[in-house]
Backbone as JSON, one array per atom type, in Angstrom:
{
  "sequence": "XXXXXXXXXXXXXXXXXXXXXXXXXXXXXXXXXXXXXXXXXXXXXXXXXXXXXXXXXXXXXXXXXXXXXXXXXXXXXXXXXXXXXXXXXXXXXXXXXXXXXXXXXXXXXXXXXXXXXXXXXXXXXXX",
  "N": [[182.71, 54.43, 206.01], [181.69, 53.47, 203.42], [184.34, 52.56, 202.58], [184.8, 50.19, 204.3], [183.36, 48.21, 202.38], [185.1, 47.41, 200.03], [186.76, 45.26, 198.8], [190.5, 44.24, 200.48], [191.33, 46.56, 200.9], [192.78, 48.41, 203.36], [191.84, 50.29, 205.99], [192.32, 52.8, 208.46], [192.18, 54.61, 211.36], [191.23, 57.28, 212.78], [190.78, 57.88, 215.5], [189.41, 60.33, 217.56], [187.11, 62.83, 218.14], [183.51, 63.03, 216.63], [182.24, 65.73, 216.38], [180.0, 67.07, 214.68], [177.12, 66.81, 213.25], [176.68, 64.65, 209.98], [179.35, 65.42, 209.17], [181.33, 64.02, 209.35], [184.0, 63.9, 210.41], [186.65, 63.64, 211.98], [188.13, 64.79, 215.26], [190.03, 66.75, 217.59], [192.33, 66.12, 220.08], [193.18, 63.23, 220.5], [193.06, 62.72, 217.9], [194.54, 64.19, 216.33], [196.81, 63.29, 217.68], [197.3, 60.78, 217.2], [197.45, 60.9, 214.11], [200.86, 61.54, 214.07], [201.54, 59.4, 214.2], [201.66, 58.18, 212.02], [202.92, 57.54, 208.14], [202.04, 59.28, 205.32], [201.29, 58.46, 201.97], [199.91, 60.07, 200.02], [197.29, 62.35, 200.7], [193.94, 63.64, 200.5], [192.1, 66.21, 200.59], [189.46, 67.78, 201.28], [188.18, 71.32, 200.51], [186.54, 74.38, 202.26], [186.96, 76.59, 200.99], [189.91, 77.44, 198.57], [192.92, 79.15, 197.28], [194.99, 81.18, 195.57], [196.98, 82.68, 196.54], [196.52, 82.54, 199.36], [196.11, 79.6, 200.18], [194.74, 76.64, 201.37], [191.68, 76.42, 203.16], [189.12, 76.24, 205.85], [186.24, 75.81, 207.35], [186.04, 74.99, 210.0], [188.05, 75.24, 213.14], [189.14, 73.16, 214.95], [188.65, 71.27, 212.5], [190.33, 72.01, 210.63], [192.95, 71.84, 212.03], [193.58, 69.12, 212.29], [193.46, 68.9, 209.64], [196.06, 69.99, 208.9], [197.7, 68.39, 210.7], [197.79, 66.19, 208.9], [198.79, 67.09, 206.51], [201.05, 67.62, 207.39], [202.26, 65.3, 207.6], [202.17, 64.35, 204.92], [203.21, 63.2, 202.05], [202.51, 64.09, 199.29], [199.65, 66.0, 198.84], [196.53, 67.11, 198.28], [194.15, 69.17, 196.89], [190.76, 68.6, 197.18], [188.48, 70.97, 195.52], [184.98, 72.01, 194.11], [184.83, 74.66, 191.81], [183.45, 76.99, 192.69], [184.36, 77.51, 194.66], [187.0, 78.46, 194.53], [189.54, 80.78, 195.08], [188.19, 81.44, 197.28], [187.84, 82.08, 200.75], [188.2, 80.75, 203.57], [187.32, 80.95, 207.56], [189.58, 79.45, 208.97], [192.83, 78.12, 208.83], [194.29, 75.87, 206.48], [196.74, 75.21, 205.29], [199.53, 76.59, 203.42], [199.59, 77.91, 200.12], [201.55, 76.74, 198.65], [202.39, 74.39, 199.59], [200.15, 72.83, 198.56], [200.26, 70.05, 196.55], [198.39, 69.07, 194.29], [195.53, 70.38, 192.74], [192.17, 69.4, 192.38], [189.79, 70.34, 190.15], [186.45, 71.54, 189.05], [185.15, 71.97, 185.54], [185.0, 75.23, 185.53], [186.8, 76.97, 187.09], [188.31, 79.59, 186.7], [190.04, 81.02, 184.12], [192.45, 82.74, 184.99], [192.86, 81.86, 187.77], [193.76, 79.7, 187.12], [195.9, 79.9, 186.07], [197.37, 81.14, 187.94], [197.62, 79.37, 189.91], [199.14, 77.13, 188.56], [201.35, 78.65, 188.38], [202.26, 78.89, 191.11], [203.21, 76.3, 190.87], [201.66, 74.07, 191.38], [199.64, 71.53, 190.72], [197.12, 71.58, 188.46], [193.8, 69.94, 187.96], [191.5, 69.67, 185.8], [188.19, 68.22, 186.48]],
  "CA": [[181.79, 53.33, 205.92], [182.12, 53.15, 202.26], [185.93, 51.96, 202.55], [184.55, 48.87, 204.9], [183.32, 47.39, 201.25], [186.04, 47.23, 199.48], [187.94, 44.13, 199.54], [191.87, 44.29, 200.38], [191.68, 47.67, 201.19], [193.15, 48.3, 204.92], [191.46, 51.54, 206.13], [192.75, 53.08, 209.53], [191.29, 55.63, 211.34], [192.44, 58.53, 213.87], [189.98, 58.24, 216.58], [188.71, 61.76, 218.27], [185.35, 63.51, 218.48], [182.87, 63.71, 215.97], [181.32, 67.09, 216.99], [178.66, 67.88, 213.77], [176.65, 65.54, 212.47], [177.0, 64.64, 209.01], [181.12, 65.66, 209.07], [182.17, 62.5, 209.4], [185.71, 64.21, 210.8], [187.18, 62.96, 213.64], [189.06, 66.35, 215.46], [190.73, 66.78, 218.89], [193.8, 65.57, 220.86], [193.51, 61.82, 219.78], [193.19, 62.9, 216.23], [195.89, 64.55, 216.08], [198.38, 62.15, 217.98], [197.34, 59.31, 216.24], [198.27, 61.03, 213.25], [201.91, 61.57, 214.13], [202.31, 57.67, 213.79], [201.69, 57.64, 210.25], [203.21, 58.68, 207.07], [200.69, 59.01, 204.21], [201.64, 58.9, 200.55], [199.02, 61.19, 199.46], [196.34, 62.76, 201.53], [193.31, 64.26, 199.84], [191.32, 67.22, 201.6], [187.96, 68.86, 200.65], [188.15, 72.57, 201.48], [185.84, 75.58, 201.72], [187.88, 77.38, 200.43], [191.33, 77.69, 198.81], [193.55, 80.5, 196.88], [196.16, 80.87, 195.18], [198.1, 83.67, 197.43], [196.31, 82.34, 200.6], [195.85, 78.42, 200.8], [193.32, 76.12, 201.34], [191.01, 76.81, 204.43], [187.98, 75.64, 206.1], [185.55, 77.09, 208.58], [186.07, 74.58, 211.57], [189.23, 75.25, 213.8], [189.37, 71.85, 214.71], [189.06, 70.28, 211.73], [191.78, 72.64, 209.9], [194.13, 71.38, 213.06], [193.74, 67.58, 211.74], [193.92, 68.53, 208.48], [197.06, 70.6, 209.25], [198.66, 67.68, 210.97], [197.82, 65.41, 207.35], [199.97, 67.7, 205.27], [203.04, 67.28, 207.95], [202.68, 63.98, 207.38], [202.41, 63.64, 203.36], [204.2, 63.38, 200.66], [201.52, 64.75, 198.46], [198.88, 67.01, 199.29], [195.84, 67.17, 196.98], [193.09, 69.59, 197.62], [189.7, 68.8, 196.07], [187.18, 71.28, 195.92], [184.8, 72.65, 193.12], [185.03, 75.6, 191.26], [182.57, 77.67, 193.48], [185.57, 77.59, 196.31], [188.52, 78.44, 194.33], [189.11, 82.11, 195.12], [186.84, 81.75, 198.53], [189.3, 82.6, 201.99], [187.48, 80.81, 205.29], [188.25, 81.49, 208.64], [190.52, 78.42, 209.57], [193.76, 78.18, 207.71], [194.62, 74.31, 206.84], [198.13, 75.45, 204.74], [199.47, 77.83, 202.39], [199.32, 77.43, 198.71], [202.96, 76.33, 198.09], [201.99, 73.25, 199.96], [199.33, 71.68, 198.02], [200.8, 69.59, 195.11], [197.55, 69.03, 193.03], [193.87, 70.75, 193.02], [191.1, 69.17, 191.53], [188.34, 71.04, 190.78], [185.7, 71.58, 187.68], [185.79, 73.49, 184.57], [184.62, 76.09, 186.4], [187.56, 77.74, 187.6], [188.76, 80.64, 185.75], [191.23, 81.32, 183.33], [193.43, 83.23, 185.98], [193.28, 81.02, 188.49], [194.36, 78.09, 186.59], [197.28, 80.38, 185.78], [197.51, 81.59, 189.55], [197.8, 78.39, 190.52], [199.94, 76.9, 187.61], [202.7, 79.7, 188.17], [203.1, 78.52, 192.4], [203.86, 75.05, 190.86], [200.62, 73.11, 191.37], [199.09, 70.68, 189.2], [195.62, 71.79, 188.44], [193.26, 68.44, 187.55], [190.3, 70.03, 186.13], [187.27, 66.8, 185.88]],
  "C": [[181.83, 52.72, 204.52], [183.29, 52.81, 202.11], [186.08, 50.56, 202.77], [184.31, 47.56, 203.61], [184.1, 47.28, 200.45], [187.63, 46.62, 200.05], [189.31, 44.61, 199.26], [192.27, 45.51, 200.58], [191.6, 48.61, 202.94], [192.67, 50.0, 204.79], [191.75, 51.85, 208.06], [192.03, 54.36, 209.69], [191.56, 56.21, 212.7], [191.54, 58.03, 215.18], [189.81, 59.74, 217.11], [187.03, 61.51, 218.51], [184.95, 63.35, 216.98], [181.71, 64.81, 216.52], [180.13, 67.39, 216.14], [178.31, 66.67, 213.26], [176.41, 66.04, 210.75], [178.57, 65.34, 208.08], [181.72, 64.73, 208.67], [183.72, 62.65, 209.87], [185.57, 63.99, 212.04], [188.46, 64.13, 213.99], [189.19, 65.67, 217.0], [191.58, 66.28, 219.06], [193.86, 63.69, 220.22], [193.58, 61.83, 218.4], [194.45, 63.19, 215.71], [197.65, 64.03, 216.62], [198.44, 61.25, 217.31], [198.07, 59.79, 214.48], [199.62, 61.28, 213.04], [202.72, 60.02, 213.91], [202.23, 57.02, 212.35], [202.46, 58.43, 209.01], [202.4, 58.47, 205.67], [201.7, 59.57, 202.42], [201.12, 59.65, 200.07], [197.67, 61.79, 200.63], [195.4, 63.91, 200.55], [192.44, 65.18, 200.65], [190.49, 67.84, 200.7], [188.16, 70.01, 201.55], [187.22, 73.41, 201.38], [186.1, 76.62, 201.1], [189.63, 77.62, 199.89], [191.6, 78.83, 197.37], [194.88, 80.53, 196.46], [197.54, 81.59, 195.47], [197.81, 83.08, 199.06], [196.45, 80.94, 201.3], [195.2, 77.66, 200.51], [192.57, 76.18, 203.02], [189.64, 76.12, 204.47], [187.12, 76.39, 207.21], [185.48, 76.28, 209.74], [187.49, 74.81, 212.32], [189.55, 73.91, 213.9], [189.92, 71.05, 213.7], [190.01, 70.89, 210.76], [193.17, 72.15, 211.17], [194.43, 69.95, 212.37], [194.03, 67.85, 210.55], [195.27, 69.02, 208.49], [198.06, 69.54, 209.38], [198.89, 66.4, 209.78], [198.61, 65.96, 206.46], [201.28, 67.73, 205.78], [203.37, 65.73, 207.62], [202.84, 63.03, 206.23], [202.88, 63.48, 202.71], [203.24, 64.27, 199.64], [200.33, 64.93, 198.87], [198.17, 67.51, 198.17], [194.79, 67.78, 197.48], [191.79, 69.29, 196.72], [188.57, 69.71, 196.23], [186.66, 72.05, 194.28], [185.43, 74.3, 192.73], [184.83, 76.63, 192.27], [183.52, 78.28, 194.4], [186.8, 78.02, 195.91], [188.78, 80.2, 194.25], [188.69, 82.31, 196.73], [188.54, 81.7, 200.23], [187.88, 82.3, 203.28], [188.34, 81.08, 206.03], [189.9, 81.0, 209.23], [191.25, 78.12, 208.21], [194.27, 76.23, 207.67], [196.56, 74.52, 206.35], [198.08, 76.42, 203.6], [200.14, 77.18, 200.82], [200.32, 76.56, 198.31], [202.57, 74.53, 198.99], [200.93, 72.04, 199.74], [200.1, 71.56, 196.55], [200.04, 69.58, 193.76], [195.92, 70.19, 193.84], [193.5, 70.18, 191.97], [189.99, 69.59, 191.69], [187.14, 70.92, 189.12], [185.81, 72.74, 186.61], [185.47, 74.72, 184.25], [185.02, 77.22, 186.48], [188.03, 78.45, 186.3], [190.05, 80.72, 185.11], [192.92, 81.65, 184.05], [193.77, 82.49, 186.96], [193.62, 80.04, 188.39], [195.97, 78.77, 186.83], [198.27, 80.96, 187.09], [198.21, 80.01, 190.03], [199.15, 77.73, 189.8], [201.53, 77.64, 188.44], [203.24, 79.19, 189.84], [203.61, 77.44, 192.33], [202.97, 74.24, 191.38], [199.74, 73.08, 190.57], [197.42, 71.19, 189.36], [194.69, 70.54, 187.71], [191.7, 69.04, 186.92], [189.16, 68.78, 185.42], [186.12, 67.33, 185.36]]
}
């Protein structure tokens, strides 16, 4: 809804379900076909969790399926989540570490896990 205001800026959008209110993700079978017709230069994902041996993860099945099919389709793969989450392992796996290019998170995250992260070859952004 916030995209709609901003002039010159073409915003597309998967169609599915929204199942939870206040998600704003659009999951299921149309979500995930529609995304096979695109190829995205960057794709940014909020996770509940990601790791620097495990991933980045989330706790809906669903919506780790859509996000799943966003990282087949990116070139770059940026996960944002605070500090709080970096370390944290939910149920639903979205991809494994070697597959996100950047994290941005706050200056939060620990010493080690900068260096965790650093050493698989992703950019750490801390704002």
């Amino acid at each position: 809804m916030e995209l709609s205001n901003c002039a010159g800026l073409g915003t597309n959008l998967t169609g599915g379900i929204m199942r939870w209110a206040g998600a704003f993700s659009l999951v299921g079978p149309a979500a995930l076909e529609s995304l096979n017709a695109f190829i995205m230069d960057r794709v940014f994902i909020g996770v509940c969790g990601v790791d620097p041996k495990r991933g980045a993860t989330t706790i809906e099945p669903d919506e780790a399926a859509v996000f799943r099919a966003m990282t087949r389709q990116a070139k770059q793969v940026i996960v944002v989540a605070d500090s709080s989450k970096v370390g944290i392992m939910s149920p639903a796996v979205i991809c494994p570490p070697e597959v996100v290019n950047v994290l941005i998170t706050d200056d939060g995250i620990s010493k080690e896990a900068l260096e965790a992260f650093t050493r698989i070859g992703t950019r750490v952004l801390v704002a």
